[in-house]
CSV table of C-alpha atoms in Angstrom, one decimal:
chain,number,residue,atom,x,y,z
A,248,UNK,CA,9.3,4.5,32.8
A,249,UNK,CA,10.9,3.2,29.2
A,250,UNK,CA,8.8,5.4,27.1
A,251,UNK,CA,9.8,8.1,29.1
A,252,UNK,CA,13.4,6.6,28.7
A,253,UNK,CA,12.7,6.8,24.7
A,254,UNK,CA,11.5,10.0,25.0
A,255,UNK,CA,14.9,11.6,26.4
A,256,UNK,CA,17.0,9.8,23.8
A,257,UNK,CA,15.2,10.9,21.3
A,258,UNK,CA,15.3,14.3,22.7
A,259,UNK,CA,18.1,15.7,24.3
A,260,UNK,CA,21.1,14.9,21.8
A,261,UNK,CA,19.7,17.1,19.2
A,262,UNK,CA,19.4,20.2,21.6
A,263,UNK,CA,22.5,21.6,20.2
A,264,UNK,CA,19.7,22.4,17.5
A,265,UNK,CA,18.0,25.2,18.9
A,266,UNK,CA,20.3,27.0,18.1
A,267,UNK,CA,20.7,26.4,14.4
A,268,UNK,CA,19.2,28.8,12.1
A,269,UNK,CA,17.0,28.9,8.5
A,270,UNK,CA,19.4,27.3,5.7
A,271,UNK,CA,17.6,29.9,3.5
A,272,UNK,CA,20.5,29.0,1.1
A,273,UNK,CA,19.3,25.8,1.1
A,274,UNK,CA,15.4,24.5,0.6
A,275,UNK,CA,14.4,26.4,4.0
A,276,UNK,CA,14.2,29.6,1.7
A,277,UNK,CA,11.5,27.9,-0.9
A,278,UNK,CA,10.1,26.1,1.3
A,279,UNK,CA,9.8,28.5,4.3
A,280,UNK,CA,11.4,31.6,4.3
A,281,UNK,CA,10.6,32.6,0.6
A,282,UNK,CA,7.2,30.7,0.7
A,283,UNK,CA,4.4,33.2,0.0
A,284,UNK,CA,1.8,30.4,0.3
A,285,UNK,CA,2.2,29.8,3.9
A,286,UNK,CA,3.5,33.6,5.6
A,287,UNK,CA,-0.1,34.2,6.3
A,288,UNK,CA,-3.0,31.8,7.4
A,289,UNK,CA,-6.2,32.5,5.5
A,290,UNK,CA,-8.1,29.6,4.3
A,291,UNK,CA,-7.6,30.4,0.3
A,292,UNK,CA,-4.2,30.0,1.6
A,293,UNK,CA,-4.7,27.0,3.1
A,294,UNK,CA,-7.4,25.6,0.1
A,295,UNK,CA,-4.1,26.8,-2.1
A,296,UNK,CA,-1.4,24.0,-0.6
A,297,UNK,CA,-3.7,21.1,-1.8
A,298,UNK,CA,-4.1,22.1,-5.4
A,299,UNK,CA,-1.9,20.7,-8.0
A,300,UNK,CA,-1.6,23.8,-9.7
A,301,UNK,CA,-1.4,26.2,-6.7
A,302,UNK,CA,-2.5,30.0,-7.4
A,303,UNK,CA,-0.7,32.1,-4.5
A,304,UNK,CA,2.9,30.8,-5.0
A,305,UNK,CA,5.1,28.1,-7.0
A,306,UNK,CA,4.8,23.9,-5.3
A,307,UNK,CA,8.6,23.4,-3.4
A,308,UNK,CA,10.6,21.5,-5.7
A,309,UNK,CA,7.3,20.0,-7.8
A,310,UNK,CA,6.7,18.1,-4.5
A,311,UNK,CA,3.3,17.5,-2.8
A,312,UNK,CA,3.0,17.8,0.5
A,313,UNK,CA,0.3,20.2,1.2
A,314,UNK,CA,0.7,18.6,5.2
A,315,UNK,CA,4.6,19.9,5.8
A,316,UNK,CA,3.2,23.8,4.2
A,317,UNK,CA,0.3,24.2,6.7
A,318,UNK,CA,2.8,23.1,9.6
A,319,UNK,CA,4.8,26.2,9.0
A,320,UNK,CA,2.0,28.3,8.3
A,321,UNK,CA,0.7,27.6,11.5
A,322,UNK,CA,3.9,28.0,12.9
A,323,UNK,CA,4.7,31.6,10.7
A,324,UNK,CA,1.4,32.8,11.9
A,325,UNK,CA,2.0,31.4,16.0
A,326,UNK,CA,5.6,32.4,16.6
A,327,UNK,CA,6.8,34.2,13.2
A,328,UNK,CA,9.7,33.3,11.7
A,329,UNK,CA,11.1,32.2,14.9
A,330,UNK,CA,14.1,29.3,13.6
A,331,UNK,CA,14.0,27.8,17.4
A,332,UNK,CA,10.1,26.5,16.6
A,333,UNK,CA,10.5,25.3,13.9
A,334,UNK,CA,13.8,22.8,15.2
A,335,UNK,CA,11.8,22.2,18.1
A,336,UNK,CA,9.2,21.0,16.6
A,337,UNK,CA,11.1,18.7,14.6
A,338,UNK,CA,12.3,17.3,17.5
A,339,UNK,CA,9.6,16.5,19.1
A,340,UNK,CA,8.3,14.6,15.7
A,341,UNK,CA,11.7,12.4,16.6
A,342,UNK,CA,9.9,11.8,20.0
A,343,UNK,CA,7.1,10.9,18.4
A,344,UNK,CA,8.3,9.0,15.7
A,345,UNK,CA,10.3,6.8,18.3
A,346,UNK,CA,7.5,5.7,20.1
A,347,UNK,CA,5.6,4.9,17.2
A,348,UNK,CA,8.3,2.7,16.4
A,349,UNK,CA,8.5,0.6,20.0
A,350,UNK,CA,4.9,0.6,20.0
A,351,UNK,CA,4.8,-1.0,16.3
A,352,UNK,CA,7.5,-3.8,17.1
A,353,UNK,CA,6.0,-4.5,20.7
A,354,UNK,CA,2.7,-5.0,18.5
A,355,UNK,CA,4.3,-7.1,15.8
A,356,UNK,CA,7.0,-9.3,18.0
A,357,UNK,CA,5.5,-9.1,21.3
A,358,UNK,CA,8.0,-8.8,22.4
A,359,UNK,CA,9.0,-5.2,24.6
A,360,UNK,CA,12.5,-5.8,25.1
A,361,UNK,CA,13.5,-6.1,21.7
A,362,UNK,CA,10.9,-3.4,20.7
A,363,UNK,CA,12.7,-0.8,23.5
A,364,UNK,CA,15.9,-2.0,21.7
A,365,UNK,CA,14.8,-1.3,18.2
A,366,UNK,CA,13.3,2.4,19.5
A,367,UNK,CA,16.6,3.3,21.4
A,368,UNK,CA,18.5,2.7,18.1
A,369,UNK,CA,15.9,4.8,15.8
A,370,UNK,CA,15.7,7.1,18.3
A,371,UNK,CA,20.5,7.9,18.6
A,372,UNK,CA,20.8,6.7,14.7
A,373,UNK,CA,22.9,9.4,13.2
A,374,UNK,CA,21.4,8.8,9.7
A,375,UNK,CA,17.9,10.5,11.2
A,376,UNK,CA,20.8,13.9,12.3
A,377,UNK,CA,19.5,15.3,8.8
A,378,UNK,CA,15.9,14.8,8.7
A,379,UNK,CA,15.8,15.8,12.4
A,380,UNK,CA,17.9,19.3,12.4
A,381,UNK,CA,16.8,20.5,8.6
A,382,UNK,CA,13.7,22.8,9.0
A,383,UNK,CA,12.9,21.7,5.3
A,384,UNK,CA,13.0,18.0,6.6
A,385,UNK,CA,9.8,18.0,8.3
A,386,UNK,CA,8.3,16.3,5.2
A,387,UNK,CA,10.4,12.8,6.3
A,388,UNK,CA,9.4,13.8,10.0
A,389,UNK,CA,6.0,14.2,9.8
A,390,UNK,CA,5.5,11.6,6.7
A,391,UNK,CA,7.2,8.8,9.5
A,392,UNK,CA,4.9,9.6,11.9
A,393,UNK,CA,1.2,9.2,10.0
A,394,UNK,CA,3.2,6.6,8.2
A,395,UNK,CA,4.3,4.5,11.3
A,396,UNK,CA,0.9,5.6,13.2
A,397,UNK,CA,-0.6,3.7,9.9
A,398,UNK,CA,1.3,0.7,10.6
A,399,UNK,CA,0.6,0.3,13.9
A,400,UNK,CA,-3.6,0.9,13.5
A,401,UNK,CA,-3.1,-1.9,10.7
A,402,UNK,CA,-1.7,-4.7,13.2
A,403,UNK,CA,-4.3,-3.3,15.6
A,404,UNK,CA,-6.7,-4.1,13.1
A,405,UNK,CA,-5.3,-7.8,12.5
A,406,UNK,CA,-5.1,-8.3,15.7
A,407,UNK,CA,-8.6,-7.5,16.0
A,408,UNK,CA,-10.6,-6.8,12.6
A,409,UNK,CA,-12.3,-3.7,13.7
A,410,UNK,CA,-13.4,-1.2,11.5
A,411,UNK,CA,-12.6,1.3,13.7
A,412,UNK,CA,-8.8,0.9,13.2
A,413,UNK,CA,-8.4,-0.2,9.8
A,414,UNK,CA,-10.6,3.6,9.1
A,415,UNK,CA,-7.6,5.1,10.8
A,416,UNK,CA,-4.8,2.9,9.4
A,417,UNK,CA,-6.0,4.4,6.1
A,418,UNK,CA,-7.0,7.7,6.7
A,419,UNK,CA,-3.5,7.8,8.2
A,420,UNK,CA,-2.0,6.5,5.1
A,421,UNK,CA,-4.0,9.4,3.0
A,422,UNK,CA,-2.1,11.8,6.0
A,423,UNK,CA,1.7,9.9,5.8
A,424,UNK,CA,1.3,10.8,1.8
A,425,UNK,CA,-0.3,14.4,1.9
A,426,UNK,CA,3.0,15.0,4.0
A,427,UNK,CA,5.9,13.3,1.4
A,428,UNK,CA,5.0,11.1,-1.7
A,429,UNK,CA,7.1,8.2,-1.0
A,430,UNK,CA,4.6,7.5,1.8
A,431,UNK,CA,3.6,5.5,-1.3
A,432,UNK,CA,5.3,2.1,0.1
A,433,UNK,CA,3.1,2.2,3.0
A,434,UNK,CA,0.7,-0.4,1.4
A,435,UNK,CA,3.8,-3.2,0.5
A,436,UNK,CA,4.8,-2.6,4.2
A,437,UNK,CA,2.0,-3.5,5.8
A,438,UNK,CA,1.4,-6.7,3.2
A,439,UNK,CA,4.9,-7.8,4.9
A,440,UNK,CA,3.4,-7.3,8.9
A,441,UNK,CA,-0.4,-9.0,7.6
A,442,UNK,CA,2.2,-11.9,5.8
A,443,UNK,CA,4.3,-12.1,8.9
A,444,UNK,CA,1.3,-11.7,11.3
A,445,UNK,CA,-0.1,-14.5,9.4
A,446,UNK,CA,2.3,-17.1,9.0
A,447,UNK,CA,1.6,-16.6,5.3
A,448,UNK,CA,-1.0,-15.0,2.7
A,449,UNK,CA,-4.2,-15.3,0.6
A,450,UNK,CA,-6.5,-13.5,-1.2
A,451,UNK,CA,-8.2,-12.3,2.4
A,452,UNK,CA,-4.8,-11.1,2.8
A,453,UNK,CA,-4.9,-9.2,-0.1
A,454,UNK,CA,-7.9,-7.6,0.2
A,455,UNK,CA,-8.2,-5.2,2.7
A,456,UNK,CA,-5.2,-3.9,0.9
A,457,UNK,CA,-6.7,-3.0,-2.0
A,458,UNK,CA,-7.7,0.8,-1.2
A,459,UNK,CA,-4.0,1.3,0.3
A,460,UNK,CA,-2.4,0.4,-3.7
A,461,UNK,CA,-5.1,2.1,-4.8
A,462,UNK,CA,-4.2,5.1,-2.9
A,463,UNK,CA,-0.7,4.6,-3.6
A,464,UNK,CA,-1.3,4.4,-7.6
A,465,UNK,CA,-3.1,8.0,-6.9
A,466,UNK,CA,-0.2,9.1,-5.5
A,467,UNK,CA,2.3,8.2,-8.1
A,468,UNK,CA,-0.1,9.9,-11.0
A,469,UNK,CA,0.3,12.8,-8.7
A,470,UNK,CA,3.6,13.1,-8.6
A,471,UNK,CA,4.2,12.5,-11.7
A,472,UNK,CA,1.7,15.2,-12.5
A,473,UNK,CA,3.2,17.7,-10.4
A,474,UNK,CA,7.0,16.8,-11.8
A,475,UNK,CA,5.8,17.1,-15.3
A,476,UNK,CA,3.9,20.2,-15.1
A,477,UNK,CA,6.7,21.8,-13.5
A,478,UNK,CA,9.7,20.6,-15.5
A,479,UNK,CA,11.6,19.0,-13.0
A,480,UNK,CA,11.7,16.1,-14.8
A,481,UNK,CA,10.7,15.2,-17.9
A,482,UNK,CA,9.7,12.3,-20.7
A,483,UNK,CA,13.2,11.3,-21.3
A,484,UNK,CA,13.8,10.7,-17.7
A,485,UNK,CA,11.2,9.2,-16.7
A,486,UNK,CA,11.0,6.7,-19.5
A,487,UNK,CA,14.7,5.4,-18.7
A,488,UNK,CA,13.1,2.6,-17.0
A,489,UNK,CA,16.4,0.8,-16.7
A,490,UNK,CA,18.8,3.4,-15.8
A,491,UNK,CA,16.4,4.0,-13.4
A,492,UNK,CA,15.8,0.7,-11.3
A,493,UNK,CA,19.6,0.6,-11.1
A,494,UNK,CA,20.2,3.8,-9.3
A,495,UNK,CA,17.3,3.2,-7.6
A,496,UNK,CA,18.5,-0.7,-6.6
A,497,UNK,CA,22.0,1.8,-5.8
A,498,UNK,CA,20.5,4.5,-3.7
A,499,UNK,CA,18.8,1.4,-1.2
A,500,UNK,CA,22.2,-0.3,-1.1
A,501,UNK,CA,24.2,2.8,-0.2
A,502,UNK,CA,21.6,4.0,2.8
A,503,UNK,CA,21.6,0.0,4.0
A,504,UNK,CA,25.5,0.8,4.1
A,505,UNK,CA,25.4,3.7,6.0
A,506,UNK,CA,23.0,2.2,8.1
A,507,UNK,CA,25.3,-0.1,9.3
A,508,UNK,CA,27.9,2.4,8.7
A,509,UNK,CA,26.9,6.0,9.6
A,510,UNK,CA,30.6,8.2,8.7
A,511,UNK,CA,31.4,9.9,5.5
A,512,UNK,CA,27.8,11.1,6.2
A,513,UNK,CA,26.6,14.4,3.3
A,514,UNK,CA,23.6,16.3,3.5
A,515,UNK,CA,23.8,15.9,-0.3
A,516,UNK,CA,24.8,12.8,-2.5
A,517,UNK,CA,24.8,13.1,-6.4
A,518,UNK,CA,23.9,10.3,-8.9
A,519,UNK,CA,25.1,9.6,-12.5
A,520,UNK,CA,23.9,12.5,-15.1
A,521,UNK,CA,21.8,11.2,-17.9
A,522,UNK,CA,23.7,9.2,-20.4
A,523,UNK,CA,26.0,8.3,-18.4
A,524,UNK,CA,27.2,4.9,-18.3
A,525,UNK,CA,26.6,3.0,-14.5
A,526,UNK,CA,29.3,0.7,-12.9
A,527,UNK,CA,29.3,-2.6,-11.9
A,528,UNK,CA,27.8,-1.3,-8.9
A,529,UNK,CA,25.0,-0.5,-9.8
A,530,UNK,CA,24.5,-4.1,-11.4
A,531,UNK,CA,25.4,-5.5,-8.7
A,532,UNK,CA,23.4,-3.3,-5.9
A,533,UNK,CA,20.4,-4.4,-8.0
A,534,UNK,CA,20.8,-8.4,-7.7
A,535,UNK,CA,21.2,-7.5,-3.9
A,536,UNK,CA,18.0,-5.6,-3.7
A,537,UNK,CA,16.4,-8.4,-5.5
A,538,UNK,CA,18.2,-11.1,-3.4
A,539,UNK,CA,17.4,-9.2,-0.6
A,540,UNK,CA,13.4,-8.7,-1.1
A,541,UNK,CA,13.3,-11.8,-2.0
A,542,UNK,CA,14.7,-13.2,1.6
A,543,UNK,CA,11.9,-10.7,3.1
A,544,UNK,CA,9.5,-12.4,1.7
A,545,UNK,CA,10.5,-15.6,2.2
A,546,UNK,CA,11.2,-14.8,6.3
A,547,UNK,CA,7.7,-13.4,6.2
A,548,UNK,CA,6.1,-16.7,4.8
A,549,UNK,CA,8.0,-19.4,6.8
A,550,UNK,CA,10.1,-16.8,9.8
A,551,UNK,CA,7.2,-16.5,11.5
A,552,UNK,CA,5.9,-19.9,12.0
A,553,UNK,CA,9.3,-21.5,13.2
A,554,UNK,CA,9.6,-18.4,15.6
């Protein structure tokens, strides 16, 4: 009954999305309606989705997301270009992600009540609206599903040290990256979970995560490669490490602010142009991120023992 309540809480508020159309003037065009690679289901087209140099169409926005395109291909094959089907599948993924949040937090903390409240908050938080109701953001939904599954399997591995759960965690991590490159952050999260569970860390804590960090390194290289070869990013932008760190830190703090006070939300937040001077808030954000990271590490190491 607890899981059913969470599923309804994640599904019912998004029912109006079933009446939405494609946003072809935005990215729904290059991902779905004008993406000829996904218009016909065939082995040749499926193989092409996984190529770094596609031969049957452009890689949408130079983002390597073959599983997302494969999901579109299957939907078009069975239901055609029916917006309601695409929206429904995004909504169902949000339901599954909500349930995975519950299972993950319960496994991590051994507290069902806190796990349910966390999942309920996840289900209805306004920050998820864009990812759920915009068809192009399937990459958020699908990547989160495999990301959370990987974290859950890894926690089960820590509890029982079974090879099966470890292999499933690694497989889910690979699928998460194939859904969205942002999944390269997974090893860091798994490391924090392991430190929290073990009340500290040793070489044995890090050793099982080496394949995950290797996967992340490969993912980073693939992302750089696809962006360079399609001219989405140039060498000057990549080498501007200082400004990139400041902008990234400001983004983290910005979304933390929106997480706490989710008003004035938008699908687009502009960032400063190359060479534009960055204000004090960017440096303050970087300091805040460093402090927050240190706090998380401290809590992972010391907080578990106190609880």
